[in-house]
Short mmCIF file of C-alpha atoms in Angstrom, two decimals:
data_model
loop_
_atom_site.label_atom_id
_atom_site.label_comp_id
_atom_site.label_asym_id
_atom_site.label_seq_id
_atom_site.Cartn_x
_atom_site.Cartn_y
_atom_site.Cartn_z
CA MET I 1 7.03 8.67 -14.82
CA SER I 2 6.45 12.09 -13.39
CA GLN I 3 6.98 12.76 -9.71
CA THR I 4 5.61 15.49 -7.52
CA PRO I 5 8.37 17.94 -6.62
CA PRO I 6 9.07 17.90 -2.87
CA THR I 7 8.20 21.07 -1.00
CA ALA I 8 11.40 22.93 -0.17
CA ASP I 9 12.26 23.82 3.42
CA ILE I 10 9.17 22.08 4.83
CA ALA I 11 9.40 18.85 6.83
CA VAL I 12 7.36 16.18 5.05
CA SER I 13 5.67 13.72 7.40
CA GLU I 14 4.91 10.07 6.82
CA THR I 15 1.36 9.02 6.11
CA PRO I 16 -0.39 7.25 9.02
CA LEU I 17 0.04 3.89 7.26
CA ALA I 18 3.72 4.50 6.45
CA HIS I 19 4.36 5.53 10.07
CA ARG I 20 2.77 2.35 11.41
CA LEU I 21 4.49 0.08 8.87
CA THR I 22 7.82 1.62 9.85
CA ALA I 23 7.09 1.14 13.54
CA ALA I 24 5.99 -2.46 12.99
CA GLY I 25 9.25 -3.39 11.12
CA PRO I 26 11.53 -5.13 10.45
CA SER I 27 10.49 -5.48 6.78
CA VAL I 28 9.77 -1.86 5.87
CA PRO I 29 9.07 -0.83 2.27
CA PRO I 30 11.07 2.12 0.92
CA LEU I 31 9.24 5.44 1.29
CA ARG I 32 8.93 8.25 -1.24
CA ILE I 33 7.55 11.77 -1.10
CA HIS I 34 4.30 11.84 -3.05
CA ARG I 35 1.71 14.63 -3.10
CA GLY I 36 3.03 16.12 0.12
CA ALA I 37 3.69 13.05 2.29
CA ARG I 38 6.05 10.09 2.58
CA THR I 39 4.31 6.91 1.44
CA PRO I 40 5.43 3.37 0.45
CA GLU I 41 7.14 3.37 -2.95
CA CYS I 42 7.06 -0.35 -3.78
CA PHE I 43 6.38 -3.64 -1.99
CA SER I 44 7.43 -6.19 -4.65
CA SER I 45 7.83 -4.84 -8.17
CA ALA I 46 5.84 -2.25 -10.10
CA ALA I 47 4.92 -4.85 -12.72
CA GLU I 48 3.58 -7.36 -10.17
CA GLU I 49 1.66 -4.69 -8.31
CA LEU I 50 0.16 -3.19 -11.48
CA GLN I 51 -0.91 -6.65 -12.59
CA ALA I 52 -2.75 -7.06 -9.28
CA LEU I 53 -4.54 -3.74 -9.76
CA LEU I 54 -5.63 -4.71 -13.28
CA ARG I 55 -6.32 -8.44 -12.94
CA SER I 56 -7.13 -9.20 -9.27
CA ALA I 57 -7.02 -6.63 -6.45
CA GLY I 58 -4.41 -4.27 -5.09
CA ILE I 59 -4.50 -2.09 -1.97
CA TYR I 60 -2.59 1.15 -1.58
CA ASP I 61 -1.98 4.03 0.78
CA LEU I 62 -4.04 7.21 0.32
CA GLY I 63 -2.74 8.84 3.48
CA PHE I 64 -1.26 11.65 1.36
CA ARG I 65 -4.83 12.84 0.91
CA SER I 66 -5.95 15.69 3.17
CA ILE I 67 -9.54 15.82 4.45
CA LEU I 68 -11.23 19.09 5.36
CA ARG I 69 -14.54 19.15 7.27
CA VAL I 70 -16.89 21.98 6.26
CA ALA I 71 -19.64 22.64 8.81
CA GLY I 72 -22.11 25.40 9.71
CA LYS I 73 -25.63 26.25 8.57
CA ASP I 74 -24.37 28.15 5.47
CA ARG I 75 -22.02 25.37 4.34
CA VAL I 76 -24.07 24.20 1.32
CA ARG I 77 -24.76 27.67 -0.11
CA TRP I 78 -21.22 28.85 0.60
CA MET I 79 -19.45 25.78 -0.80
CA ASN I 80 -21.71 25.75 -3.84
CA GLY I 81 -20.31 29.19 -4.68
CA MET I 82 -16.69 28.12 -4.17
CA ILE I 83 -16.33 25.08 -6.44
CA THR I 84 -17.26 23.90 -9.93
CA GLN I 85 -19.20 20.82 -8.78
CA THR I 86 -22.77 21.09 -7.55
CA VAL I 87 -23.23 20.88 -3.80
CA ARG I 88 -26.94 21.66 -3.68
CA GLY I 89 -27.41 18.84 -6.19
CA LEU I 90 -25.71 16.25 -3.98
CA THR I 91 -27.71 14.21 -1.51
CA PRO I 92 -26.14 12.65 1.61
CA GLY I 93 -24.08 9.66 0.53
CA GLN I 94 -22.96 11.17 -2.79
CA LEU I 95 -19.57 12.53 -3.80
CA GLY I 96 -18.29 14.49 -6.74
CA TYR I 97 -14.98 15.50 -8.26
CA THR I 98 -14.49 19.26 -8.27
CA LEU I 99 -12.17 22.15 -9.09
CA VAL I 100 -11.47 25.37 -7.26
CA LEU I 101 -11.04 28.36 -9.61
CA ASN I 102 -10.01 31.98 -9.28
CA PRO I 103 -12.16 34.76 -10.77
CA GLN I 104 -10.22 34.45 -14.05
CA GLY I 105 -11.24 30.79 -14.36
CA ARG I 106 -7.74 29.45 -13.69
CA MET I 107 -7.54 26.31 -11.57
CA GLN I 108 -6.29 26.72 -8.01
CA GLY I 109 -6.62 23.05 -7.13
CA ASP I 110 -8.89 20.03 -7.29
CA GLY I 111 -10.49 17.55 -4.91
CA ASP I 112 -13.60 15.59 -4.05
CA VAL I 113 -16.60 16.79 -2.08
CA PHE I 114 -18.48 14.28 0.11
CA CYS I 115 -22.03 15.19 1.19
CA TYR I 116 -23.13 14.16 4.70
CA ASP I 117 -26.37 15.03 6.51
CA ASP I 118 -24.89 17.85 8.59
CA PHE I 119 -21.45 18.58 7.11
CA LEU I 120 -19.36 18.29 3.96
CA LEU I 121 -15.89 16.84 3.45
CA LEU I 122 -13.49 18.29 0.90
CA GLU I 123 -10.65 15.90 0.11
CA THR I 124 -7.51 16.93 -1.75
CA ASP I 125 -3.78 16.17 -1.70
CA ARG I 126 -1.62 17.41 1.15
CA SER I 127 0.47 19.27 -1.42
CA GLN I 128 -2.57 21.44 -2.19
CA ALA I 129 -4.32 21.56 1.18
CA ASP I 130 -2.77 24.65 2.80
CA ARG I 131 -3.13 26.73 -0.35
CA LEU I 132 -6.76 25.72 -0.86
CA ILE I 133 -7.70 26.35 2.79
CA THR I 134 -6.15 29.83 2.58
CA HIS I 135 -8.03 30.49 -0.67
CA LEU I 136 -11.37 29.29 0.73
CA ARG I 137 -11.08 31.14 4.05
CA ARG I 138 -10.64 34.37 2.12
CA TYR I 139 -14.28 34.06 1.00
CA ILE I 140 -15.84 33.43 4.42
CA ILE I 141 -17.28 36.87 5.15
CA MET I 142 -20.54 36.83 7.13
CA ASP I 143 -21.13 33.12 6.56
CA ASP I 144 -21.75 30.52 9.26
CA VAL I 145 -19.04 28.20 7.96
CA LYS I 146 -16.28 26.40 9.84
CA LEU I 147 -13.31 24.68 8.16
CA GLU I 148 -11.60 21.93 10.18
CA PRO I 149 -8.69 19.80 8.88
CA LEU I 150 -9.06 16.16 9.96
CA ASP I 151 -5.63 14.83 9.02
CA ASP I 152 -4.66 14.04 12.61
CA SER I 153 -7.60 11.68 13.05
CA LEU I 154 -8.71 10.43 9.62
CA THR I 155 -6.83 8.69 6.82
CA ALA I 156 -7.62 6.66 3.70
CA LEU I 157 -6.76 3.46 1.87
CA GLY I 158 -7.55 2.50 -1.72
CA ILE I 159 -8.41 -0.85 -3.28
CA ALA I 160 -8.83 -1.47 -7.01
CA GLY I 161 -9.23 -4.35 -9.40
CA PRO I 162 -11.80 -6.85 -10.68
CA ASN I 163 -11.78 -8.71 -7.33
CA ALA I 164 -11.90 -5.61 -5.13
CA ALA I 165 -15.65 -5.69 -4.53
CA ARG I 166 -15.57 -9.39 -3.65
CA ILE I 167 -12.83 -8.81 -1.07
CA LEU I 168 -14.72 -5.91 0.48
CA GLU I 169 -17.89 -8.00 0.65
CA SER I 170 -15.97 -10.83 2.32
CA LEU I 171 -15.05 -8.38 5.09
CA GLY I 172 -18.66 -7.31 5.60
CA ALA I 173 -19.26 -4.42 3.19
CA ALA I 174 -22.22 -3.69 0.98
CA ILE I 175 -20.91 -2.09 -2.21
CA PRO I 176 -22.16 1.43 -3.03
CA GLU I 177 -22.79 2.56 -6.59
CA GLU I 178 -20.10 4.56 -8.37
CA GLY I 179 -20.18 8.14 -7.10
CA ALA I 180 -21.64 7.10 -3.73
CA PHE I 181 -20.32 6.29 -0.27
CA GLN I 182 -21.67 4.76 2.92
CA SER I 183 -20.65 3.80 6.43
CA VAL I 184 -19.65 0.14 6.68
CA GLN I 185 -17.83 -2.15 9.06
CA LEU I 186 -14.86 -3.85 7.44
CA ALA I 187 -13.33 -6.64 9.53
CA GLY I 188 -15.10 -5.08 12.52
CA ILE I 189 -13.59 -1.62 11.87
CA GLU I 190 -15.78 1.46 11.41
CA THR I 191 -15.11 2.91 7.96
CA THR I 192 -16.64 4.94 5.16
CA LEU I 193 -16.50 3.15 1.80
CA ALA I 194 -16.62 5.22 -1.40
CA HIS I 195 -16.96 3.86 -4.94
CA ARG I 196 -14.60 6.05 -6.97
CA TYR I 197 -14.53 6.92 -10.66
CA SER I 198 -12.33 4.75 -12.86
CA PRO I 199 -12.60 4.07 -16.61
CA VAL I 200 -10.58 0.84 -16.34
CA VAL I 201 -11.41 -1.35 -13.28
CA PRO I 202 -13.52 -0.87 -10.13
CA CYS I 203 -11.87 1.48 -7.61
CA PHE I 204 -12.80 2.10 -3.98
CA GLU I 205 -11.60 4.43 -1.24
CA ILE I 206 -11.88 3.72 2.47
CA HIS I 207 -11.87 6.45 5.15
CA LEU I 208 -11.04 5.30 8.67
CA SER I 209 -9.32 6.40 11.84
CA CYS I 210 -5.54 6.64 11.77
CA GLU I 211 -5.33 4.25 14.74
CA ARG I 212 -6.96 1.37 12.81
CA VAL I 213 -5.32 1.82 9.41
CA LEU I 214 -2.71 -0.94 9.87
CA ASP I 215 -5.38 -3.34 11.22
CA LEU I 216 -7.50 -2.88 8.10
CA TRP I 217 -4.45 -3.04 5.83
CA ASN I 218 -3.56 -6.44 7.29
CA ALA I 219 -7.17 -7.66 7.02
CA LEU I 220 -7.27 -6.73 3.33
CA LEU I 221 -3.95 -8.51 2.75
CA ALA I 222 -5.26 -11.61 4.49
CA SER I 223 -8.34 -11.53 2.24
CA GLY I 224 -6.25 -11.74 -0.93
CA ALA I 225 -5.38 -8.16 -1.90
CA ALA I 226 -1.81 -7.39 -2.93
CA PRO I 227 0.06 -4.43 -1.38
CA CYS I 228 0.88 -1.74 -3.93
CA GLY I 229 3.19 1.26 -3.68
CA VAL I 230 3.09 4.63 -5.35
CA GLU I 231 5.32 3.49 -8.23
CA SER I 232 2.63 1.11 -9.48
CA THR I 233 -0.34 3.32 -8.57
CA GLU I 234 1.21 6.14 -10.62
CA GLN I 235 1.44 3.76 -13.59
CA PHE I 236 -2.17 2.82 -12.90
CA ARG I 237 -3.19 6.50 -12.84
CA ILE I 238 -1.52 7.21 -16.19
CA LEU I 239 -3.09 4.07 -17.71
CA GLN I 240 -6.49 5.36 -16.57
CA GLY I 241 -5.76 8.76 -18.11
CA ILE I 242 -6.35 10.64 -14.85
CA PRO I 243 -4.28 13.86 -14.58
CA LEU I 244 -2.77 15.35 -11.43
CA PHE I 245 -2.86 19.00 -10.41
CA ASP I 246 0.58 20.65 -10.46
CA VAL I 247 1.85 17.77 -12.61
CA ASP I 248 -0.37 17.46 -15.69
CA PHE I 249 -2.32 20.69 -15.28
CA SER I 250 -1.89 23.79 -13.14
CA ASP I 251 -3.10 27.30 -12.46
CA LYS I 252 -1.98 28.18 -16.00
CA HIS I 253 -4.84 26.12 -17.41
CA LEU I 254 -8.59 26.41 -17.79
CA PRO I 255 -10.78 23.40 -16.85
CA GLN I 256 -11.76 22.52 -20.42
CA GLU I 257 -8.13 22.62 -21.53
CA ALA I 258 -7.40 19.87 -19.00
CA GLY I 259 -10.43 17.85 -20.15
CA LEU I 260 -11.91 17.89 -16.64
CA HIS I 261 -15.54 17.99 -17.75
CA ARG I 262 -16.67 15.60 -15.02
CA ALA I 263 -15.77 18.30 -12.47
CA LEU I 264 -18.05 20.90 -14.11
CA ASN I 265 -21.76 21.43 -13.49
CA PHE I 266 -23.55 23.84 -15.80
CA THR I 267 -26.88 24.05 -13.96
CA LYS I 268 -25.77 24.77 -10.37
CA GLY I 269 -25.78 28.56 -10.44
CA CYS I 270 -23.02 31.08 -9.73
CA TYR I 271 -19.56 30.20 -8.47
CA ILE I 272 -16.11 31.77 -8.64
CA GLY I 273 -14.75 31.52 -12.18
CA GLN I 274 -18.10 30.48 -13.71
CA GLU I 275 -18.18 33.29 -16.26
CA ILE I 276 -15.01 32.06 -17.97
CA VAL I 277 -16.12 28.41 -17.91
CA GLU I 278 -19.48 29.33 -19.46
CA ARG I 279 -17.84 31.54 -22.09
CA ILE I 280 -15.65 28.63 -23.21
CA ARG I 281 -18.68 26.32 -23.35
CA ALA I 282 -20.59 28.87 -25.46
CA ARG I 283 -17.72 29.20 -27.92
CA ALA I 284 -17.14 25.41 -27.87
CA THR I 285 -13.41 25.81 -28.41
CA VAL I 286 -10.09 25.76 -26.58
CA HIS I 287 -6.61 26.20 -28.05
CA ARG I 288 -4.95 23.30 -26.25
CA SER I 289 -6.14 20.05 -24.75
CA LEU I 290 -4.85 17.47 -22.28
CA ARG I 291 -4.79 13.99 -23.78
CA GLN I 292 -3.54 10.49 -23.13
CA PHE I 293 -0.91 9.38 -25.64
CA GLN I 294 0.52 6.06 -26.74
CA LEU I 295 4.22 6.47 -27.48
CA GLU I 296 6.24 4.64 -30.10
CA GLY I 297 9.20 4.00 -27.80
CA VAL I 298 10.45 4.57 -24.27
CA MET I 299 10.81 8.09 -22.88
CA PRO I 300 13.83 9.16 -20.84
CA PRO I 301 12.76 9.42 -17.18
CA LEU I 302 10.96 12.61 -16.20
CA GLY I 303 12.38 14.09 -13.02
CA PRO I 304 10.43 16.15 -10.51
CA GLY I 305 8.74 19.04 -12.28
CA GLN I 306 10.15 18.04 -15.68
CA THR I 307 8.26 17.78 -18.97
CA ALA I 308 9.19 16.58 -22.47
CA GLU I 309 8.48 18.53 -25.62
CA LEU I 310 5.88 17.52 -28.20
CA ARG I 311 6.50 18.64 -31.78
CA SER I 312 4.50 18.66 -35.00
CA GLY I 313 6.56 19.38 -38.07
CA ASP I 314 9.10 22.04 -37.08
CA ALA I 315 6.98 23.55 -34.31
CA ALA I 316 6.71 22.85 -30.60
CA VAL I 317 3.02 22.11 -29.94
CA GLY I 318 2.90 20.94 -26.33
CA GLU I 319 4.52 18.80 -23.68
CA ILE I 320 4.44 15.37 -22.08
CA THR I 321 3.78 15.76 -18.35
CA SER I 322 3.50 12.15 -17.09
CA PHE I 323 4.93 8.94 -18.54
CA ALA I 324 4.64 5.25 -17.70
CA ARG I 325 6.17 2.22 -19.37
CA ILE I 326 3.71 -0.67 -18.89
CA GLU I 327 5.51 -4.02 -19.13
CA LEU I 328 3.02 -6.80 -18.45
CA PRO I 329 2.31 -10.04 -20.27
CA GLY I 330 -0.03 -9.08 -23.11
CA LEU I 331 0.28 -5.36 -22.37
CA MET I 332 3.53 -3.72 -23.44
CA GLN I 333 2.88 -0.03 -23.91
CA SER I 334 4.42 3.36 -23.33
CA LEU I 335 1.63 5.65 -22.16
CA ALA I 336 1.75 9.33 -21.32
CA LEU I 337 -0.36 12.32 -20.43
CA GLY I 338 0.30 15.69 -21.98
CA ILE I 339 -1.16 18.93 -23.28
CA ALA I 340 -0.93 19.85 -26.96
CA ARG I 341 -2.31 22.40 -29.39
CA VAL I 342 -5.74 21.36 -30.66
CA GLU I 343 -4.83 21.86 -34.32
CA ALA I 344 -1.83 19.54 -33.89
CA LEU I 345 -4.03 16.91 -32.25
CA ASP I 346 -6.49 17.19 -35.15
CA ARG I 347 -3.72 16.76 -37.74
CA SER I 348 -2.44 13.72 -35.87
CA LEU I 349 -5.87 12.12 -35.61
CA ASN I 350 -6.68 12.63 -39.31
CA GLY I 351 -3.29 11.20 -40.32
CA SER I 352 -1.92 14.31 -42.01
CA GLU I 353 0.96 15.02 -39.61
CA PRO I 354 2.10 13.02 -36.59
CA ILE I 355 3.04 14.42 -33.19
CA ARG I 356 6.53 13.43 -32.07
CA CYS I 357 8.47 13.37 -28.82
CA ALA I 358 11.76 11.92 -27.59
CA ALA I 359 10.24 8.42 -27.75
CA GLY I 360 9.11 8.79 -31.38
CA ILE I 361 5.52 9.22 -32.52
CA ALA I 362 3.00 10.19 -29.82
CA THR I 363 -0.47 9.02 -30.85
CA PRO I 364 -3.38 10.70 -29.01
CA LEU I 365 -5.90 8.16 -27.67
CA ALA I 366 -9.66 8.58 -27.70
CA ALA I 367 -10.04 6.77 -24.35
CA PRO I 368 -8.03 4.63 -21.88
CA PRO I 369 -8.13 0.85 -22.34
CA LYS I 370 -11.26 -0.70 -20.86
CA SER I 371 -11.33 -3.73 -18.60
CA ALA I 372 -12.26 -5.95 -21.56
CA ASP I 373 -9.13 -4.81 -23.41
CA LEU I 374 -6.97 -6.12 -20.56
CA GLN I 375 -8.22 -9.70 -20.54
CA SER I 376 -4.90 -11.00 -21.84
CA VAL I 377 -3.04 -9.58 -18.84
CA ARG I 378 -3.25 -12.61 -16.60
CA PRO I 379 -0.98 -13.88 -13.81
CA GLY I 380 1.36 -16.57 -15.08
CA ASP I 381 1.16 -15.57 -18.76
CA ARG I 382 4.38 -15.66 -20.72
#
């Protein structure tokens, strides 16, 4: 499985949850650098935790996310011109996945924009945050816009699985629709609950103060959720087919090459990089495409920043960027994310010439497995 390369020569802090778990001791999970912060790696085993995420409910640390508050009377107009997602089209209580592009249409980063009555939140990974803030501040000219990082006061937890909504309701939450968020009290704690995109099982994100994160974590555990570390949530991400910036796609790629169509809005008006995005849409073609693959065998481990070559015939046609070996009862698969030449993908899909990697044949998938496809993955199965 791919790992985010640590940032050289920069001290990497623990997430608020990891810091409080370490202080609470004595049973402290191992920590790992992920997306710019040290976060729990594993609580039991990756297989047990992934099974919870798919078949019951798992909770996990999202404290490696960085939250930027965007305020000022020009915030909507200004932000609408900075990102690929509509801001004017969002009403308070809605969120949307977005990209930040340069004028050449190359991706500078990604994140989620949350629309409130009198401010916006832009959420990204800590590994991207400083670069994106520097990029955005460059475009504040005569605008009444203020950017304020909230990482010292606000953090996030995630909960996913078929039982996630029931657990949240048992703690006092009303469940928002997918793509929406609302203020709720969970176990008496003030939070913001967001219903996140997932093609596999229901996923939710909870924003709350750093001071109460361990209290809510323990309340969710007591309500039946299983603790999950980044080892299993990375497997979960790859199973969902969700790519990571600087791992599966980067500033070398255009949005359509990475298949990030849900981040693009074609009716919002002008924004940085729009001309290139619209030109690609008009021509309806890209030369390479990010896909989810099912692999014939097991890949050698991918180290930080490493990829594995994809070949078709005698030619190199792309690379595997993330890999996960799923070993659950009823679900034994090697899954990967990678970018390959479109003509090679077409030949593979029509059966004329397979794509190969170190694990054997790499079959491009049309879509991740749905919840109904995972019914056989049940606790206690043999």
